Structures are given as C-alpha cells and as structure tokens.
DNA sequence: GATACCGGTATCCTTTAGGATAGTAGTATC
DNA sequence: GATACTACTATCCTAAAGGATACCGGTATC
C-alpha cells in the first residue's frame, strides 16, 4: 500500500468538473440504487432463464435465507423487475418471473458476468504464478 | 404487491439447475465481490477521465467523508484498479489514477451508466404521467 | 399419527457500512 | 501569531444489511 515518493511534477486534475463525468456518476449511482445489495443482481440472473418457484430460487442461490429472499423479491417486484404469480394448486404454487422491462438489464448483466469470469481466472492464474516461486 | 390467484397450470421450473445459469451467477457474484458497496463504481467512473487528487475526488463525489474515501481507495488499490502516487511538492500532492487493468471494466461501466440514465428518465416520465391524472 | 413439503413470517442477533466530528503534521500565507 | 490548505487518521456512533432459528397453516404421504 505504501508508495514511494516520486519527484515528477504535479498532474493537473481537471476531470472532476466535467459535466460528462458528473452525468456518468449520476447514472451509475441511479443504477446501483435499485440494484443495491448482495442479492438483486444474482437473483435477476437466476430468473433469466425462466420462471422459478420460491424454493427453487433458494436452491439456485445456495445460501440465501427465506427472510432475505422474500424481502429482495418484494423490492424487485416494486421496481418492476419481477412478477409474482400464484397458482391455486394443492399445495399452492408461486412463481417469480422477470418482466419485459428487466430485459433492459441484459447487457449490464452480460458484461458483469463476463468480467467476473475473467477476473476469477486472472486471480487463479496469479495465485498459480505465486505458488510456483 | 398482492397478486390475484391464477387458475392456470403450474409452470415448470428447471432453469435453476442449468450449469450455464450457475456459471453466470458465480460470475456476477465474483464481480460484485470486488465492486461491492456504494462507492467503488462511482469512484472508478470519477477517475476514468484522468488522475485526481484526494480532495478533488471528494468534491467530485459530493458527499463522501474522508474516512470512507480513504478506505475505498485502499481497497481499489489492493485489487489493482487504482495506483496511488505521491509527489513531493509543498504541500505534498497525492494523485489516484486507474490502472490499465481497470480499463477491462469499461464496458461494464458504460452499460451500467447507460442503464441508469434511461432508468431515471423512465421514472421521471412515469411520474409525469401520474401527476397529469 | 408422524413426517415432509411449500411459501413464506416472526424474532432475535451480529456484522458491516457508512457517517459526524475532531484532530494531526507540515507548510505557507496574511 | 492566527489562519488555511492537504491528505489523511482516530474515535464514536447509527442504521441497515444480512443471517440463524423457529414457526405457521395447509396438504400429502408413509
């Protein structure tokens, strides 16, 4: 974390008052506002292949408790990413599916997923390189 | 939030055991692991137009306290997204700039920003529609 | 009659994130 | 000598996120 002191000149710092940059910051903050927390994005990905039932979502995500899952699904419903449908079977069946609007997130999800996959590979590769010293 | 009970048949729910889907969930979770919290992504966006000094970043983000900013910058440094450089001017100057690796996030950032901007417009439009009733 | 499944709630608790406020060393300026 | 600036750190605190555990009514199965 400690960086050696450098003797070069000072870099000019003017980017912070660019309106373009400010708009970009607002943009990502707006996006993060509705996609906040640990679960929203994984949940949307889990539902992206088709409707799932409550228990199936739990199994899919592996370690989410029903309380948290319930809360997250409600928030996704409020933001029009998810539709909850109840079928009067016995016992009752409830499915959750993505709305058409949630599809506008497809590109975001794809880029995030691709980046995460390459990042993991990078970490693994650098670990191997270190252990072979 | 309450949905009427529907009388249709039960939808099959098999997507949760697709390996493709599981890989995607792991991918986004890996990405979110390093991009966690309220500030990492806005910080990267703020630095994306060039190096900035500590105070300039603060001004750019508007409402981040120095303690939080310091912590977030250290984490970004650990994950090789940011380089900290000290210039021995008087008073000392410290700049933060993105690494080449952080540029691999460009597409993610762009998609997130674009989505956030259109989402805000959508919200504003739907508010207008409601208030004109 | 005991157990299990479904779709959750209720209660309690811990952890983390994040913020408010103050202060620091060193220099420079008024 | 008082004040200001930079780049932080220290201390204290609150609020929110998240998790563990237990439980519920209804039904079906063994």
mmCIF file of N, CA and C (backbone and C1' of nucleotides) in Angstrom, chain C:
data_model
loop_
_atom_site.group_PDB
_atom_site.id
_atom_site.type_symbol
_atom_site.label_atom_id
_atom_site.label_comp_id
_atom_site.label_asym_id
_atom_site.label_seq_id
_atom_site.Cartn_x
_atom_site.Cartn_y
_atom_site.Cartn_z
ATOM 1 P P DG C 1 -54.210 -39.979 15.472
ATOM 2 O "O5'" DG C 1 -53.160 -40.231 16.632
ATOM 3 C "C5'" DG C 1 -52.263 -41.398 16.572
ATOM 4 C "C4'" DG C 1 -51.008 -41.113 15.813
ATOM 5 C "C3'" DG C 1 -50.403 -39.710 15.937
ATOM 6 O "O3'" DG C 1 -49.026 -39.891 16.289
ATOM 7 C "C1'" DG C 1 -50.454 -40.348 13.674
ATOM 8 P P DA C 2 -48.127 -38.678 16.780
ATOM 9 O "O5'" DA C 2 -46.978 -38.799 15.678
ATOM 10 C "C5'" DA C 2 -46.286 -40.036 15.514
ATOM 11 C "C4'" DA C 2 -45.327 -39.925 14.343
ATOM 12 C "C3'" DA C 2 -44.488 -38.639 14.338
ATOM 13 O "O3'" DA C 2 -43.137 -38.966 14.039
ATOM 14 C "C1'" DA C 2 -45.733 -38.793 12.312
ATOM 15 P P DT C 3 -42.016 -37.815 14.059
ATOM 16 O "O5'" DT C 3 -41.832 -37.545 12.505
ATOM 17 C "C5'" DT C 3 -41.767 -38.651 11.595
ATOM 18 C "C4'" DT C 3 -41.887 -38.140 10.170
ATOM 19 C "C3'" DT C 3 -41.091 -36.865 9.905
ATOM 20 O "O3'" DT C 3 -40.135 -37.111 8.889
ATOM 21 C "C1'" DT C 3 -43.281 -36.712 8.988
ATOM 22 P P DA C 4 -39.163 -35.913 8.398
ATOM 23 O "O5'" DA C 4 -39.909 -35.401 7.086
ATOM 24 C "C5'" DA C 4 -40.167 -36.316 6.011
ATOM 25 C "C4'" DA C 4 -40.791 -35.548 4.858
ATOM 26 C "C3'" DA C 4 -40.074 -34.235 4.562
ATOM 27 O "O3'" DA C 4 -39.905 -34.103 3.150
ATOM 28 C "C1'" DA C 4 -42.372 -33.822 4.947
ATOM 29 P P DC C 5 -38.951 -32.908 2.579
ATOM 30 O "O5'" DC C 5 -39.970 -32.052 1.710
ATOM 31 C "C5'" DC C 5 -40.858 -32.698 0.797
ATOM 32 C "C4'" DC C 5 -41.891 -31.694 0.353
ATOM 33 C "C3'" DC C 5 -41.291 -30.317 0.070
ATOM 34 O "O3'" DC C 5 -41.667 -29.883 -1.222
ATOM 35 C "C1'" DC C 5 -43.145 -30.141 1.547
ATOM 36 P P DC C 6 -40.917 -28.640 -1.871
ATOM 37 O "O5'" DC C 6 -41.977 -27.483 -1.652
ATOM 38 C "C5'" DC C 6 -43.257 -27.585 -2.242
ATOM 39 C "C4'" DC C 6 -44.108 -26.429 -1.776
ATOM 40 C "C3'" DC C 6 -43.397 -25.083 -1.889
ATOM 41 O "O3'" DC C 6 -44.080 -24.280 -2.850
ATOM 42 C "C1'" DC C 6 -44.484 -25.348 0.232
ATOM 43 P P DG C 7 -43.383 -23.030 -3.456
ATOM 44 O "O5'" DG C 7 -43.816 -21.933 -2.384
ATOM 45 C "C5'" DG C 7 -45.183 -21.532 -2.332
ATOM 46 C "C4'" DG C 7 -45.358 -20.537 -1.222
ATOM 47 C "C3'" DG C 7 -44.356 -19.368 -1.287
ATOM 48 O "O3'" DG C 7 -45.022 -18.164 -0.919
ATOM 49 C "C1'" DG C 7 -44.251 -20.400 0.794
ATOM 50 P P DG C 8 -44.289 -16.804 -1.400
ATOM 51 O "O5'" DG C 8 -42.947 -16.748 -0.528
ATOM 52 C "C5'" DG C 8 -42.832 -15.820 0.542
ATOM 53 C "C4'" DG C 8 -43.615 -16.301 1.763
ATOM 54 C "C3'" DG C 8 -43.419 -15.455 3.002
ATOM 55 O "O3'" DG C 8 -44.379 -14.420 3.032
ATOM 56 C "C1'" DG C 8 -43.438 -17.802 3.498
ATOM 57 P P DT C 9 -44.087 -13.050 3.661
ATOM 58 O "O5'" DT C 9 -44.714 -13.126 5.135
ATOM 59 C "C5'" DT C 9 -44.378 -14.203 5.931
ATOM 60 C "C4'" DT C 9 -44.980 -14.068 7.307
ATOM 61 C "C3'" DT C 9 -44.537 -12.848 8.104
ATOM 62 O "O3'" DT C 9 -45.439 -12.659 9.179
ATOM 63 C "C1'" DT C 9 -43.330 -14.757 8.810
ATOM 64 P P DA C 10 -45.180 -11.420 10.176
ATOM 65 O "O5'" DA C 10 -44.268 -12.089 11.321
ATOM 66 C "C5'" DA C 10 -44.695 -13.272 11.987
ATOM 67 C "C4'" DA C 10 -43.901 -13.459 13.270
ATOM 68 C "C3'" DA C 10 -43.365 -12.165 13.881
ATOM 69 O "O3'" DA C 10 -43.491 -12.253 15.291
ATOM 70 C "C1'" DA C 10 -41.548 -13.597 13.325
ATOM 71 P P DT C 11 -43.080 -11.033 16.219
ATOM 72 O "O5'" DT C 11 -41.630 -11.488 16.721
ATOM 73 C "C5'" DT C 11 -41.449 -12.813 17.216
ATOM 74 C "C4'" DT C 11 -39.996 -13.050 17.568
ATOM 75 C "C3'" DT C 11 -39.259 -11.831 18.124
ATOM 76 O "O3'" DT C 11 -38.647 -12.187 19.354
ATOM 77 C "C1'" DT C 11 -37.993 -12.843 16.418
ATOM 78 P P DC C 12 -38.007 -11.020 20.292
ATOM 79 O "O5'" DC C 12 -36.453 -11.347 20.104
ATOM 80 C "C5'" DC C 12 -35.993 -12.699 20.222
ATOM 81 C "C4'" DC C 12 -34.629 -12.828 19.576
ATOM 82 C "C3'" DC C 12 -33.628 -11.746 20.011
ATOM 83 O "O3'" DC C 12 -32.549 -12.357 20.708
ATOM 84 C "C1'" DC C 12 -33.567 -12.114 17.654
ATOM 85 P P DC C 13 -31.497 -11.406 21.528
ATOM 86 O "O5'" DC C 13 -30.254 -11.441 20.526
ATOM 87 C "C5'" DC C 13 -29.802 -12.678 19.976
ATOM 88 C "C4'" DC C 13 -28.925 -12.408 18.765
ATOM 89 C "C3'" DC C 13 -27.872 -11.319 18.980
ATOM 90 O "O3'" DC C 13 -26.606 -11.947 19.165
ATOM 91 C "C1'" DC C 13 -28.916 -11.177 16.822
ATOM 92 P P DT C 14 -25.302 -11.021 19.428
ATOM 93 O "O5'" DT C 14 -24.652 -10.989 17.979
ATOM 94 C "C5'" DT C 14 -24.559 -12.175 17.205
ATOM 95 C "C4'" DT C 14 -23.913 -11.860 15.869
ATOM 96 C "C3'" DT C 14 -22.653 -11.002 15.979
ATOM 97 O "O3'" DT C 14 -21.686 -11.580 15.098
ATOM 98 C "C1'" DT C 14 -24.252 -9.915 14.586
ATOM 99 P P DT C 15 -20.189 -10.982 15.062
ATOM 100 O "O5'" DT C 15 -20.192 -10.273 13.648
ATOM 101 C "C5'" DT C 15 -20.875 -10.889 12.562
ATOM 102 C "C4'" DT C 15 -21.042 -9.872 11.446
ATOM 103 C "C3'" DT C 15 -19.803 -8.998 11.221
ATOM 104 O "O3'" DT C 15 -19.412 -9.223 9.888
ATOM 105 C "C1'" DT C 15 -21.778 -7.678 11.284
ATOM 106 P P DT C 16 -17.988 -8.662 9.351
ATOM 107 O "O5'" DT C 16 -18.453 -7.394 8.495
ATOM 108 C "C5'" DT C 16 -19.550 -7.540 7.603
ATOM 109 C "C4'" DT C 16 -20.091 -6.181 7.243
ATOM 110 C "C3'" DT C 16 -19.003 -5.157 6.923
ATOM 111 O "O3'" DT C 16 -19.027 -4.951 5.521
ATOM 112 C "C1'" DT C 16 -20.811 -4.222 8.202
ATOM 113 P P DA C 17 -18.172 -3.768 4.821
ATOM 114 O "O5'" DA C 17 -19.257 -2.609 4.688
ATOM 115 C "C5'" DA C 17 -20.621 -2.957 4.507
ATOM 116 C "C4'" DA C 17 -21.425 -1.683 4.411
ATOM 117 C "C3'" DA C 17 -20.656 -0.517 3.805
ATOM 118 O "O3'" DA C 17 -21.525 0.173 2.926
ATOM 119 C "C1'" DA C 17 -21.359 0.046 6.016
ATOM 120 P P DG C 18 -20.974 1.337 2.006
ATOM 121 O "O5'" DG C 18 -21.214 2.588 2.946
ATOM 122 C "C5'" DG C 18 -22.502 2.824 3.455
ATOM 123 C "C4'" DG C 18 -22.448 3.839 4.558
ATOM 124 C "C3'" DG C 18 -21.672 5.115 4.203
ATOM 125 O "O3'" DG C 18 -22.629 6.137 4.090
ATOM 126 C "C1'" DG C 18 -21.295 4.389 6.448
ATOM 127 P P DG C 19 -22.181 7.589 3.590
ATOM 128 O "O5'" DG C 19 -22.160 8.413 4.959
ATOM 129 C "C5'" DG C 19 -23.356 8.455 5.721
ATOM 130 C "C4'" DG C 19 -23.084 9.070 7.066
ATOM 131 C "C3'" DG C 19 -22.332 10.410 7.014
ATOM 132 O "O3'" DG C 19 -23.069 11.348 7.758
ATOM 133 C "C1'" DG C 19 -21.341 8.964 8.584
ATOM 134 P P DA C 20 -22.705 12.914 7.562
ATOM 135 O "O5'" DA C 20 -22.576 13.414 9.074
ATOM 136 C "C5'" DA C 20 -22.988 12.576 10.151
ATOM 137 C "C4'" DA C 20 -22.505 13.174 11.464
ATOM 138 C "C3'" DA C 20 -21.890 14.568 11.355
ATOM 139 O "O3'" DA C 20 -22.196 15.301 12.534
ATOM 140 C "C1'" DA C 20 -20.235 13.023 12.053
ATOM 141 P P DT C 21 -21.838 16.841 12.611
ATOM 142 O "O5'" DT C 21 -20.464 16.834 13.407
ATOM 143 C "C5'" DT C 21 -20.329 16.017 14.575
ATOM 144 C "C4'" DT C 21 -18.886 15.920 14.975
ATOM 145 C "C3'" DT C 21 -18.062 17.197 14.750
ATOM 146 O "O3'" DT C 21 -17.707 17.734 16.008
ATOM 147 C "C1'" DT C 21 -16.868 15.241 14.162
ATOM 148 P P DA C 22 -16.843 19.111 16.079
ATOM 149 O "O5'" DA C 22 -15.401 18.545 16.475
ATOM 150 C "C5'" DA C 22 -15.291 17.398 17.327
ATOM 151 C "C4'" DA C 22 -13.880 16.855 17.266
ATOM 152 C "C3'" DA C 22 -12.806 17.949 17.184
ATOM 153 O "O3'" DA C 22 -11.874 17.753 18.237
ATOM 154 C "C1'" DA C 22 -12.441 16.284 15.540
ATOM 155 P P DG C 23 -10.670 18.807 18.487
ATOM 156 O "O5'" DG C 23 -9.414 18.033 17.874
ATOM 157 C "C5'" DG C 23 -9.167 16.671 18.246
ATOM 158 C "C4'" DG C 23 -8.083 16.094 17.359
ATOM 159 C "C3'" DG C 23 -6.884 17.040 17.170
ATOM 160 O "O3'" DG C 23 -5.685 16.346 17.441
ATOM 161 C "C1'" DG C 23 -7.651 16.255 15.085
ATOM 162 P P DT C 24 -4.361 17.224 17.826
ATOM 163 O "O5'" DT C 24 -3.246 16.539 16.947
ATOM 164 C "C5'" DT C 24 -3.359 15.166 16.523
ATOM 165 C "C4'" DT C 24 -2.603 14.998 15.226
ATOM 166 C "C3'" DT C 24 -1.530 16.051 15.008
ATOM 167 O "O3'" DT C 24 -0.248 15.501 15.296
ATOM 168 C "C1'" DT C 24 -2.785 15.623 13.008
ATOM 169 P P DA C 25 0.988 16.493 15.553
ATOM 170 O "O5'" DA C 25 1.760 16.464 14.166
ATOM 171 C "C5'" DA C 25 2.060 15.211 13.534
ATOM 172 C "C4'" DA C 25 2.638 15.497 12.156
ATOM 173 C "C3'" DA C 25 3.702 16.586 12.147
ATOM 174 O "O3'" DA C 25 4.721 16.200 11.245
ATOM 175 C "C1'" DA C 25 1.893 17.248 10.772
ATOM 176 P P DG C 26 6.161 16.999 11.327
ATOM 177 O "O5'" DG C 26 6.102 17.928 10.035
ATOM 178 C "C5'" DG C 26 5.856 17.337 8.759
ATOM 179 C "C4'" DG C 26 5.385 18.415 7.812
ATOM 180 C "C3'" DG C 26 6.211 19.717 7.889
ATOM 181 O "O3'" DG C 26 6.866 19.925 6.655
ATOM 182 C "C1'" DG C 26 3.875 20.141 7.779
ATOM 183 P P DT C 27 8.022 21.054 6.548
ATOM 184 O "O5'" DT C 27 7.204 22.218 5.836
ATOM 185 C "C5'" DT C 27 6.686 21.989 4.537
ATOM 186 C "C4'" DT C 27 5.599 22.995 4.236
ATOM 187 C "C3'" DT C 27 6.099 24.436 4.116
ATOM 188 O "O3'" DT C 27 6.016 24.826 2.756
ATOM 189 C "C1'" DT C 27 3.999 24.253 5.245
ATOM 190 P P DA C 28 6.803 26.143 2.268
ATOM 191 O "O5'" DA C 28 5.611 27.017 1.696
ATOM 192 C "C5'" DA C 28 4.327 26.436 1.456
ATOM 193 C "C4'" DA C 28 3.260 27.485 1.681
ATOM 194 C "C3'" DA C 28 3.757 28.931 1.548
ATOM 195 O "O3'" DA C 28 2.869 29.623 0.696
ATOM 196 C "C1'" DA C 28 2.577 28.666 3.567
ATOM 197 P P DT C 29 3.252 31.069 0.160
ATOM 198 O "O5'" DT C 29 1.797 31.735 0.102
ATOM 199 C "C5'" DT C 29 0.657 31.035 0.626
ATOM 200 C "C4'" DT C 29 -0.125 31.922 1.579
ATOM 201 C "C3'" DT C 29 0.107 33.431 1.415
ATOM 202 O "O3'" DT C 29 -1.145 34.068 1.252
ATOM 203 C "C1'" DT C 29 0.188 32.822 3.673
ATOM 204 P P DC C 30 -1.183 35.606 0.792
ATOM 205 O "O5'" DC C 30 -1.699 36.338 2.116
ATOM 206 C "C5'" DC C 30 -2.986 36.008 2.658
ATOM 207 C "C4'" DC C 30 -3.161 36.653 4.025
ATOM 208 C "C3'" DC C 30 -2.900 38.161 4.051
ATOM 209 O "O3'" DC C 30 -3.994 38.824 4.657
ATOM 210 C "C1'" DC C 30 -1.668 37.075 5.758
#
